[in-house]
Amino acid sequence: MPKHTEIQQPLRGDISLHKVLHALSDPVRMEIVLKIARAGQVACGAFDIPMPKSTLSHHFKVLRESGVVASRREGNELINSLRFEDLQARFPGVLDAIIAAGS
Amino acid sequence: MPKHTEIQQPLRGDISLHKVLHALSDPVRMEIVLKIARAGQVACGAFDIPMPKSTLSHHFKVLRESGVVASRREGNELINSLRFEDLQARFPGVLDAIIAAGS
DNA sequence: ATGTTTATTCGAAAATAATCGAACTGCCTT
DNA sequence: AAGGCAGTTCGATTATTTTCGAATAAACAT
Protein backbone atom coordinates (compact mmCIF):
# COMPACT_ATOMS: atom_id res chain seq x y z
CA MET A 1 0.00 0.00 0.00
CA PRO A 2 1.91 3.07 -1.25
CA LYS A 3 1.92 6.22 0.80
CA HIS A 4 0.74 9.36 -1.04
CA THR A 5 2.45 12.54 0.03
CA GLU A 6 0.98 15.76 -1.28
CA ILE A 7 3.37 18.23 -2.88
CA GLN A 8 3.08 22.00 -2.69
CA GLN A 9 1.06 23.35 -5.61
CA PRO A 10 -1.15 26.42 -6.03
CA LEU A 11 -4.88 26.13 -5.61
CA ARG A 12 -6.88 26.34 -8.81
CA GLY A 13 -7.95 29.89 -8.11
CA ASP A 14 -4.38 31.01 -7.53
CA ILE A 15 -3.05 29.82 -10.88
CA SER A 16 -1.97 32.84 -12.89
CA LEU A 17 -1.85 33.01 -16.64
CA HIS A 18 1.49 34.72 -16.89
CA LYS A 19 3.16 32.08 -14.72
CA VAL A 20 1.66 29.32 -16.80
CA LEU A 21 2.88 30.95 -20.01
CA HIS A 22 6.30 31.52 -18.54
CA ALA A 23 6.51 27.91 -17.46
CA LEU A 24 5.62 26.74 -20.95
CA SER A 25 7.95 29.18 -22.70
CA ASP A 26 10.99 27.06 -21.94
CA PRO A 27 11.74 24.33 -24.50
CA VAL A 28 12.81 21.78 -21.90
CA ARG A 29 9.69 22.31 -19.85
CA MET A 30 7.54 22.15 -22.96
CA GLU A 31 9.11 18.83 -23.79
CA ILE A 32 8.31 17.59 -20.31
CA VAL A 33 4.71 18.75 -20.61
CA LEU A 34 4.26 17.11 -24.01
CA LYS A 35 5.57 13.82 -22.72
CA ILE A 36 3.22 13.92 -19.75
CA ALA A 37 0.36 14.85 -22.08
CA ARG A 38 1.06 11.81 -24.22
CA ALA A 39 1.61 9.36 -21.40
CA GLY A 40 -0.74 10.70 -18.76
CA GLN A 41 1.53 9.87 -15.86
CA VAL A 42 5.28 10.10 -15.90
CA ALA A 43 7.87 9.76 -13.14
CA CYS A 44 10.61 12.38 -13.01
CA GLY A 45 13.19 9.71 -13.77
CA ALA A 46 11.52 8.69 -17.01
CA PHE A 47 12.74 11.74 -18.89
CA ASP A 48 15.95 10.99 -20.69
CA ILE A 49 16.91 14.63 -20.99
CA PRO A 50 20.70 15.11 -21.02
CA MET A 51 20.92 17.39 -18.02
CA PRO A 52 21.91 17.15 -14.36
CA LYS A 53 19.19 15.99 -12.02
CA SER A 54 19.24 19.23 -10.07
CA THR A 55 18.52 21.25 -13.20
CA LEU A 56 15.69 18.98 -14.19
CA SER A 57 14.33 19.21 -10.69
CA HIS A 58 14.33 22.99 -11.02
CA HIS A 59 12.20 22.74 -14.15
CA PHE A 60 9.73 20.47 -12.41
CA LYS A 61 9.57 22.97 -9.61
CA VAL A 62 8.69 25.77 -12.03
CA LEU A 63 6.03 23.60 -13.65
CA ARG A 64 4.57 22.72 -10.27
CA GLU A 65 4.60 26.25 -8.87
CA SER A 66 2.93 27.58 -12.00
CA GLY A 67 0.13 25.07 -11.58
CA VAL A 68 0.78 23.22 -14.81
CA VAL A 69 1.98 19.97 -13.28
CA ALA A 70 0.86 18.02 -10.24
CA SER A 71 3.25 15.61 -8.59
CA ARG A 72 2.51 12.95 -6.06
CA ARG A 73 4.87 10.62 -4.35
CA GLU A 74 4.54 6.91 -4.91
CA GLY A 75 7.14 4.89 -3.17
CA ASN A 76 10.42 6.60 -3.79
CA GLU A 77 9.49 8.24 -7.03
CA LEU A 78 7.39 11.25 -8.01
CA ILE A 79 4.61 10.76 -10.49
CA ASN A 80 3.78 13.80 -12.59
CA SER A 81 0.53 14.62 -14.30
CA LEU A 82 -0.96 17.68 -15.94
CA ARG A 83 -3.54 19.72 -14.05
CA PHE A 84 -5.82 19.61 -17.04
CA GLU A 85 -9.11 20.14 -15.27
CA ASP A 86 -7.85 23.05 -13.18
CA LEU A 87 -6.31 24.76 -16.19
CA GLN A 88 -9.32 24.10 -18.36
CA ALA A 89 -11.57 25.58 -15.70
CA ARG A 90 -9.43 28.64 -15.26
CA PHE A 91 -8.11 29.29 -18.78
CA PRO A 92 -10.33 27.30 -21.14
CA GLY A 93 -8.61 25.97 -24.22
CA VAL A 94 -5.21 27.40 -23.44
CA LEU A 95 -3.39 24.23 -22.47
CA ASP A 96 -5.10 22.17 -25.16
CA ALA A 97 -4.12 24.61 -27.90
CA ILE A 98 -0.56 24.91 -26.69
CA ILE A 99 -0.10 21.17 -26.44
CA ALA A 100 -1.58 20.68 -29.89
CA ALA A 101 0.70 23.39 -31.26
CA GLY A 102 3.75 21.95 -29.57
CA SER A 103 3.23 18.37 -30.68
CA MET B 1 -0.91 59.66 -49.04
CA PRO B 2 0.87 58.08 -46.05
CA LYS B 3 4.06 56.16 -46.65
CA HIS B 4 4.06 52.60 -45.29
CA THR B 5 7.42 51.47 -44.02
CA GLU B 6 7.76 47.79 -43.22
CA ILE B 7 9.21 46.88 -39.86
CA GLN B 8 11.36 43.84 -39.16
CA GLN B 9 9.22 40.88 -38.16
CA PRO B 10 9.64 37.13 -38.54
CA LEU B 11 8.02 35.32 -41.44
CA ARG B 12 5.05 33.19 -40.54
CA GLY B 13 7.06 30.00 -40.80
CA ASP B 14 9.74 31.32 -38.48
CA ILE B 15 7.44 32.14 -35.60
CA SER B 16 8.31 29.89 -32.68
CA LEU B 17 5.93 28.84 -29.96
CA HIS B 18 8.30 29.37 -27.09
CA LYS B 19 9.03 32.93 -28.16
CA VAL B 20 5.33 33.67 -28.46
CA LEU B 21 4.68 32.25 -25.01
CA HIS B 22 7.59 34.15 -23.54
CA ALA B 23 6.35 37.38 -25.09
CA LEU B 24 2.91 36.83 -23.61
CA SER B 25 4.20 35.81 -20.19
CA ASP B 26 4.91 39.40 -19.22
CA PRO B 27 1.97 41.29 -17.68
CA VAL B 28 2.78 44.57 -19.42
CA ARG B 29 3.01 42.89 -22.80
CA MET B 30 -0.18 40.98 -22.15
CA GLU B 31 -1.93 44.24 -21.39
CA ILE B 32 -0.65 45.65 -24.67
CA VAL B 33 -1.87 42.61 -26.58
CA LEU B 34 -5.29 42.74 -24.97
CA LYS B 35 -5.70 46.38 -25.86
CA ILE B 36 -4.73 45.73 -29.46
CA ALA B 37 -7.10 42.76 -29.54
CA ARG B 38 -9.96 44.96 -28.40
CA ALA B 39 -9.19 47.92 -30.61
CA GLY B 40 -7.73 46.21 -33.66
CA GLN B 41 -5.19 48.91 -34.37
CA VAL B 42 -3.34 50.90 -31.75
CA ALA B 43 -0.47 53.35 -31.99
CA CYS B 44 2.37 52.93 -29.50
CA GLY B 45 1.56 56.27 -27.98
CA ALA B 46 -2.01 55.28 -27.15
CA PHE B 47 -0.97 53.11 -24.21
CA ASP B 48 -1.09 55.09 -21.01
CA ILE B 49 1.21 52.72 -19.21
CA PRO B 50 3.22 54.53 -16.52
CA MET B 51 6.65 53.66 -17.82
CA PRO B 52 9.45 55.37 -19.74
CA LYS B 53 9.15 55.31 -23.51
CA SER B 54 12.33 53.31 -23.90
CA THR B 55 11.01 50.53 -21.69
CA LEU B 56 7.72 50.43 -23.52
CA SER B 57 9.60 50.37 -26.79
CA HIS B 58 11.52 47.36 -25.55
CA HIS B 59 8.27 45.50 -24.89
CA PHE B 60 7.01 46.32 -28.37
CA LYS B 61 10.25 45.01 -29.75
CA VAL B 62 9.80 41.70 -27.94
CA LEU B 63 6.24 41.44 -29.21
CA ARG B 64 7.33 42.17 -32.75
CA GLU B 65 10.31 39.82 -32.75
CA SER B 66 8.18 37.01 -31.37
CA GLY B 67 5.72 37.44 -34.22
CA VAL B 68 2.79 38.42 -32.03
CA VAL B 69 2.52 42.02 -33.14
CA ALA B 70 2.95 43.69 -36.52
CA SER B 71 3.81 47.35 -36.67
CA ARG B 72 3.67 49.62 -39.64
CA ARG B 73 4.58 53.26 -39.84
CA GLU B 74 1.92 55.76 -40.71
CA GLY B 75 3.14 59.31 -40.71
CA ASN B 76 5.23 59.70 -37.62
CA GLU B 77 3.56 57.06 -35.57
CA LEU B 78 3.64 53.26 -35.46
CA ILE B 79 0.38 51.40 -35.75
CA ASN B 80 0.31 48.01 -34.06
CA SER B 81 -1.90 45.08 -34.84
CA LEU B 82 -1.95 41.41 -33.90
CA ARG B 83 -0.70 38.84 -36.40
CA PHE B 84 -3.85 36.84 -35.91
CA GLU B 85 -3.88 35.01 -39.22
CA ASP B 86 -0.23 34.03 -39.03
CA LEU B 87 -0.57 32.80 -35.48
CA GLN B 88 -3.81 31.02 -36.18
CA ALA B 89 -2.23 29.26 -39.13
CA ARG B 90 0.81 28.24 -37.19
CA PHE B 91 -0.57 27.57 -33.71
CA PRO B 92 -4.33 27.22 -34.10
CA GLY B 93 -6.38 28.41 -31.18
CA VAL B 94 -3.44 29.47 -29.04
CA LEU B 95 -3.76 33.22 -29.30
CA ASP B 96 -7.56 33.13 -29.15
CA ALA B 97 -7.55 31.09 -25.97
CA ILE B 98 -4.90 33.21 -24.31
CA ILE B 99 -6.66 36.45 -25.16
CA ALA B 100 -9.96 35.07 -23.92
CA ALA B 101 -8.26 33.91 -20.73
CA GLY B 102 -6.52 37.22 -20.20
CA SER B 103 -9.54 39.41 -20.74
C1' DA C 1 21.40 -0.64 10.48
C1' DT C 2 23.45 0.17 5.93
C1' DG C 3 23.12 0.92 1.35
C1' DT C 4 20.52 2.09 -2.92
C1' DT C 5 17.41 4.64 -5.68
C1' DT C 6 14.78 8.91 -6.57
C1' DA C 7 14.52 13.40 -6.31
C1' DT C 8 14.96 17.92 -3.67
C1' DT C 9 17.46 21.79 -1.57
C1' DC C 10 21.44 24.73 -1.07
C1' DG C 11 24.73 28.09 -2.73
C1' DA C 12 27.23 30.08 -6.07
C1' DA C 13 28.26 31.15 -11.05
C1' DA C 14 26.69 32.23 -15.67
C1' DA C 15 23.26 33.64 -18.83
C1' DT C 16 18.95 36.33 -19.95
C1' DA C 17 15.84 39.79 -19.42
C1' DA C 18 13.96 44.24 -17.71
C1' DT C 19 14.62 48.98 -16.70
C1' DC C 20 15.86 53.68 -17.57
C1' DG C 21 18.12 58.12 -19.22
C1' DA C 22 20.36 60.11 -22.99
C1' DA C 23 21.17 60.46 -27.67
C1' DC C 24 19.34 59.52 -32.14
C1' DT C 25 16.20 58.83 -36.52
C1' DG C 26 12.15 59.63 -39.35
C1' DC C 27 8.43 62.33 -40.48
C1' DC C 28 5.68 66.19 -40.27
C1' DT C 29 4.91 71.41 -39.74
C1' DT C 30 6.05 75.96 -40.32
C1' DA D 1 16.09 74.90 -42.34
C1' DA D 2 14.52 74.66 -37.63
C1' DG D 3 11.54 72.76 -34.22
C1' DG D 4 8.38 69.34 -32.53
C1' DC D 5 6.54 64.75 -32.05
C1' DA D 6 6.68 59.51 -32.07
C1' DG D 7 9.56 55.85 -31.31
C1' DT D 8 13.93 53.54 -31.47
C1' DT D 9 18.73 52.50 -30.19
C1' DC D 10 22.61 52.67 -27.10
C1' DG D 11 24.94 51.63 -22.86
C1' DA D 12 24.82 50.75 -18.25
C1' DT D 13 22.39 48.84 -14.13
C1' DT D 14 19.65 45.78 -11.81
C1' DA D 15 16.71 41.79 -11.38
C1' DT D 16 15.40 37.34 -12.61
C1' DT D 17 16.41 32.77 -14.48
C1' DT D 18 19.11 29.00 -15.55
C1' DT D 19 22.63 25.98 -14.55
C1' DC D 20 25.39 22.80 -11.88
C1' DG D 21 27.87 20.14 -8.11
C1' DA D 22 27.51 18.91 -3.47
C1' DA D 23 24.86 17.86 0.37
C1' DT D 24 20.39 16.27 1.99
C1' DA D 25 15.84 13.73 2.59
C1' DA D 26 12.44 9.96 1.96
C1' DA D 27 11.26 5.44 0.89
C1' DC D 28 12.57 0.94 -0.05
C1' DA D 29 15.58 -3.38 0.12
C1' DT D 30 18.78 -6.32 2.26
XYZ file of C-alpha atoms (C1' of nucleotides) in Angstrom:
266
model
C 0.000 0.000 0.000
C 1.914 3.071 -1.252
C 1.916 6.225 0.802
C 0.740 9.355 -1.043
C 2.454 12.539 0.031
C 0.981 15.764 -1.278
C 3.367 18.225 -2.878
C 3.080 22.002 -2.691
C 1.056 23.349 -5.615
C -1.149 26.420 -6.033
C -4.878 26.134 -5.612
C -6.877 26.344 -8.808
C -7.952 29.893 -8.106
C -4.380 31.005 -7.534
C -3.052 29.822 -10.877
C -1.970 32.845 -12.886
C -1.846 33.013 -16.641
C 1.491 34.717 -16.887
C 3.160 32.080 -14.717
C 1.656 29.317 -16.804
C 2.876 30.949 -20.011
C 6.299 31.518 -18.539
C 6.510 27.906 -17.457
C 5.616 26.742 -20.954
C 7.947 29.183 -22.702
C 10.986 27.062 -21.938
C 11.740 24.330 -24.497
C 12.810 21.783 -21.899
C 9.688 22.311 -19.851
C 7.543 22.153 -22.957
C 9.108 18.829 -23.794
C 8.306 17.590 -20.309
C 4.710 18.747 -20.612
C 4.263 17.114 -24.010
C 5.569 13.822 -22.720
C 3.223 13.923 -19.751
C 0.363 14.848 -22.083
C 1.057 11.806 -24.222
C 1.610 9.363 -21.404
C -0.743 10.704 -18.765
C 1.525 9.875 -15.857
C 5.284 10.097 -15.899
C 7.870 9.757 -13.141
C 10.609 12.380 -13.014
C 13.192 9.706 -13.772
C 11.521 8.694 -17.012
C 12.742 11.741 -18.891
C 15.955 10.991 -20.694
C 16.909 14.629 -20.987
C 20.701 15.112 -21.024
C 20.918 17.389 -18.023
C 21.912 17.149 -14.356
C 19.191 15.991 -12.015
C 19.239 19.235 -10.073
C 18.515 21.247 -13.198
C 15.687 18.975 -14.195
C 14.331 19.209 -10.687
C 14.334 22.987 -11.023
C 12.200 22.743 -14.154
C 9.731 20.470 -12.411
C 9.566 22.971 -9.610
C 8.691 25.770 -12.029
C 6.031 23.598 -13.647
C 4.570 22.721 -10.269
C 4.599 26.251 -8.875
C 2.931 27.583 -12.004
C 0.130 25.071 -11.582
C 0.780 23.216 -14.811
C 1.981 19.975 -13.277
C 0.861 18.022 -10.238
C 3.253 15.613 -8.593
C 2.508 12.953 -6.060
C 4.874 10.615 -4.352
C 4.535 6.909 -4.910
C 7.142 4.894 -3.169
C 10.417 6.604 -3.792
C 9.485 8.242 -7.026
C 7.391 11.250 -8.006
C 4.607 10.755 -10.493
C 3.781 13.804 -12.594
C 0.535 14.623 -14.305
C -0.964 17.683 -15.940
C -3.540 19.720 -14.053
C -5.818 19.614 -17.041
C -9.106 20.143 -15.267
C -7.849 23.047 -13.183
C -6.314 24.760 -16.188
C -9.319 24.097 -18.363
C -11.570 25.580 -15.702
C -9.426 28.637 -15.258
C -8.111 29.291 -18.775
C -10.331 27.304 -21.143
C -8.615 25.968 -24.216
C -5.211 27.404 -23.442
C -3.386 24.230 -22.474
C -5.103 22.168 -25.162
C -4.124 24.611 -27.900
C -0.555 24.914 -26.692
C -0.099 21.167 -26.439
C -1.577 20.676 -29.892
C 0.702 23.387 -31.256
C 3.751 21.953 -29.570
C 3.231 18.371 -30.682
C -0.912 59.663 -49.044
C 0.868 58.083 -46.051
C 4.064 56.158 -46.651
C 4.059 52.601 -45.286
C 7.422 51.472 -44.017
C 7.755 47.795 -43.216
C 9.212 46.884 -39.858
C 11.362 43.838 -39.156
C 9.215 40.885 -38.162
C 9.641 37.125 -38.541
C 8.025 35.325 -41.436
C 5.048 33.187 -40.541
C 7.061 30.001 -40.796
C 9.744 31.322 -38.483
C 7.438 32.141 -35.596
C 8.310 29.887 -32.677
C 5.930 28.835 -29.960
C 8.296 29.369 -27.094
C 9.028 32.931 -28.160
C 5.332 33.669 -28.459
C 4.676 32.253 -25.007
C 7.594 34.149 -23.541
C 6.351 37.377 -25.093
C 2.910 36.834 -23.610
C 4.200 35.808 -20.195
C 4.913 39.398 -19.224
C 1.972 41.287 -17.677
C 2.779 44.570 -19.423
C 3.008 42.894 -22.804
C -0.185 40.979 -22.153
C -1.933 44.239 -21.394
C -0.649 45.649 -24.669
C -1.868 42.608 -26.578
C -5.292 42.738 -24.974
C -5.703 46.383 -25.857
C -4.734 45.729 -29.455
C -7.100 42.761 -29.539
C -9.963 44.959 -28.396
C -9.193 47.923 -30.613
C -7.735 46.207 -33.661
C -5.188 48.913 -34.369
C -3.343 50.895 -31.746
C -0.471 53.349 -31.993
C 2.371 52.928 -29.500
C 1.559 56.267 -27.976
C -2.007 55.279 -27.147
C -0.968 53.112 -24.215
C -1.092 55.085 -21.010
C 1.213 52.721 -19.209
C 3.217 54.525 -16.521
C 6.646 53.657 -17.823
C 9.450 55.372 -19.741
C 9.153 55.312 -23.506
C 12.331 53.310 -23.901
C 11.007 50.526 -21.690
C 7.724 50.426 -23.516
C 9.597 50.368 -26.786
C 11.519 47.358 -25.551
C 8.273 45.503 -24.886
C 7.007 46.317 -28.366
C 10.250 45.006 -29.754
C 9.803 41.697 -27.936
C 6.236 41.444 -29.208
C 7.333 42.168 -32.747
C 10.309 39.818 -32.751
C 8.183 37.010 -31.369
C 5.722 37.443 -34.218
C 2.789 38.416 -32.035
C 2.523 42.017 -33.145
C 2.949 43.686 -36.517
C 3.810 47.350 -36.673
C 3.665 49.625 -39.637
C 4.582 53.256 -39.844
C 1.924 55.762 -40.708
C 3.141 59.312 -40.708
C 5.232 59.703 -37.622
C 3.564 57.056 -35.572
C 3.637 53.261 -35.457
C 0.381 51.403 -35.755
C 0.307 48.012 -34.055
C -1.897 45.079 -34.843
C -1.950 41.409 -33.900
C -0.700 38.843 -36.403
C -3.846 36.839 -35.910
C -3.876 35.011 -39.218
C -0.234 34.025 -39.026
C -0.568 32.799 -35.477
C -3.812 31.023 -36.177
C -2.233 29.261 -39.127
C 0.813 28.242 -37.191
C -0.572 27.567 -33.706
C -4.332 27.220 -34.097
C -6.380 28.413 -31.176
C -3.443 29.468 -29.038
C -3.757 33.223 -29.299
C -7.558 33.133 -29.153
C -7.548 31.086 -25.972
C -4.896 33.213 -24.309
C -6.660 36.448 -25.163
C -9.956 35.067 -23.921
C -8.263 33.914 -20.728
C -6.522 37.220 -20.201
C -9.544 39.412 -20.739
C 21.403 -0.636 10.478
C 23.450 0.171 5.933
C 23.120 0.922 1.355
C 20.520 2.090 -2.924
C 17.406 4.638 -5.683
C 14.784 8.913 -6.571
C 14.516 13.397 -6.309
C 14.960 17.924 -3.668
C 17.465 21.792 -1.575
C 21.442 24.728 -1.073
C 24.727 28.093 -2.727
C 27.235 30.077 -6.065
C 28.256 31.154 -11.051
C 26.686 32.231 -15.670
C 23.259 33.642 -18.833
C 18.948 36.329 -19.949
C 15.845 39.788 -19.420
C 13.960 44.239 -17.707
C 14.625 48.980 -16.703
C 15.864 53.685 -17.573
C 18.122 58.117 -19.225
C 20.358 60.113 -22.991
C 21.173 60.455 -27.672
C 19.342 59.519 -32.136
C 16.203 58.826 -36.519
C 12.149 59.635 -39.353
C 8.427 62.331 -40.480
C 5.681 66.191 -40.268
C 4.912 71.407 -39.739
C 6.048 75.956 -40.317
C 16.093 74.895 -42.338
C 14.525 74.659 -37.626
C 11.535 72.760 -34.222
C 8.385 69.345 -32.529
C 6.542 64.748 -32.053
C 6.684 59.510 -32.070
C 9.561 55.854 -31.311
C 13.930 53.544 -31.475
C 18.731 52.502 -30.190
C 22.615 52.665 -27.104
C 24.939 51.635 -22.862
C 24.816 50.746 -18.253
C 22.390 48.838 -14.132
C 19.645 45.785 -11.806
C 16.711 41.791 -11.378
C 15.400 37.341 -12.609
C 16.411 32.768 -14.476
C 19.111 29.004 -15.555
C 22.629 25.984 -14.553
C 25.390 22.799 -11.877
C 27.872 20.143 -8.112
C 27.510 18.911 -3.475
C 24.860 17.860 0.371
C 20.387 16.272 1.988
C 15.842 13.730 2.585
C 12.437 9.960 1.957
C 11.263 5.440 0.891
C 12.569 0.939 -0.047
C 15.581 -3.378 0.120
C 18.783 -6.319 2.261
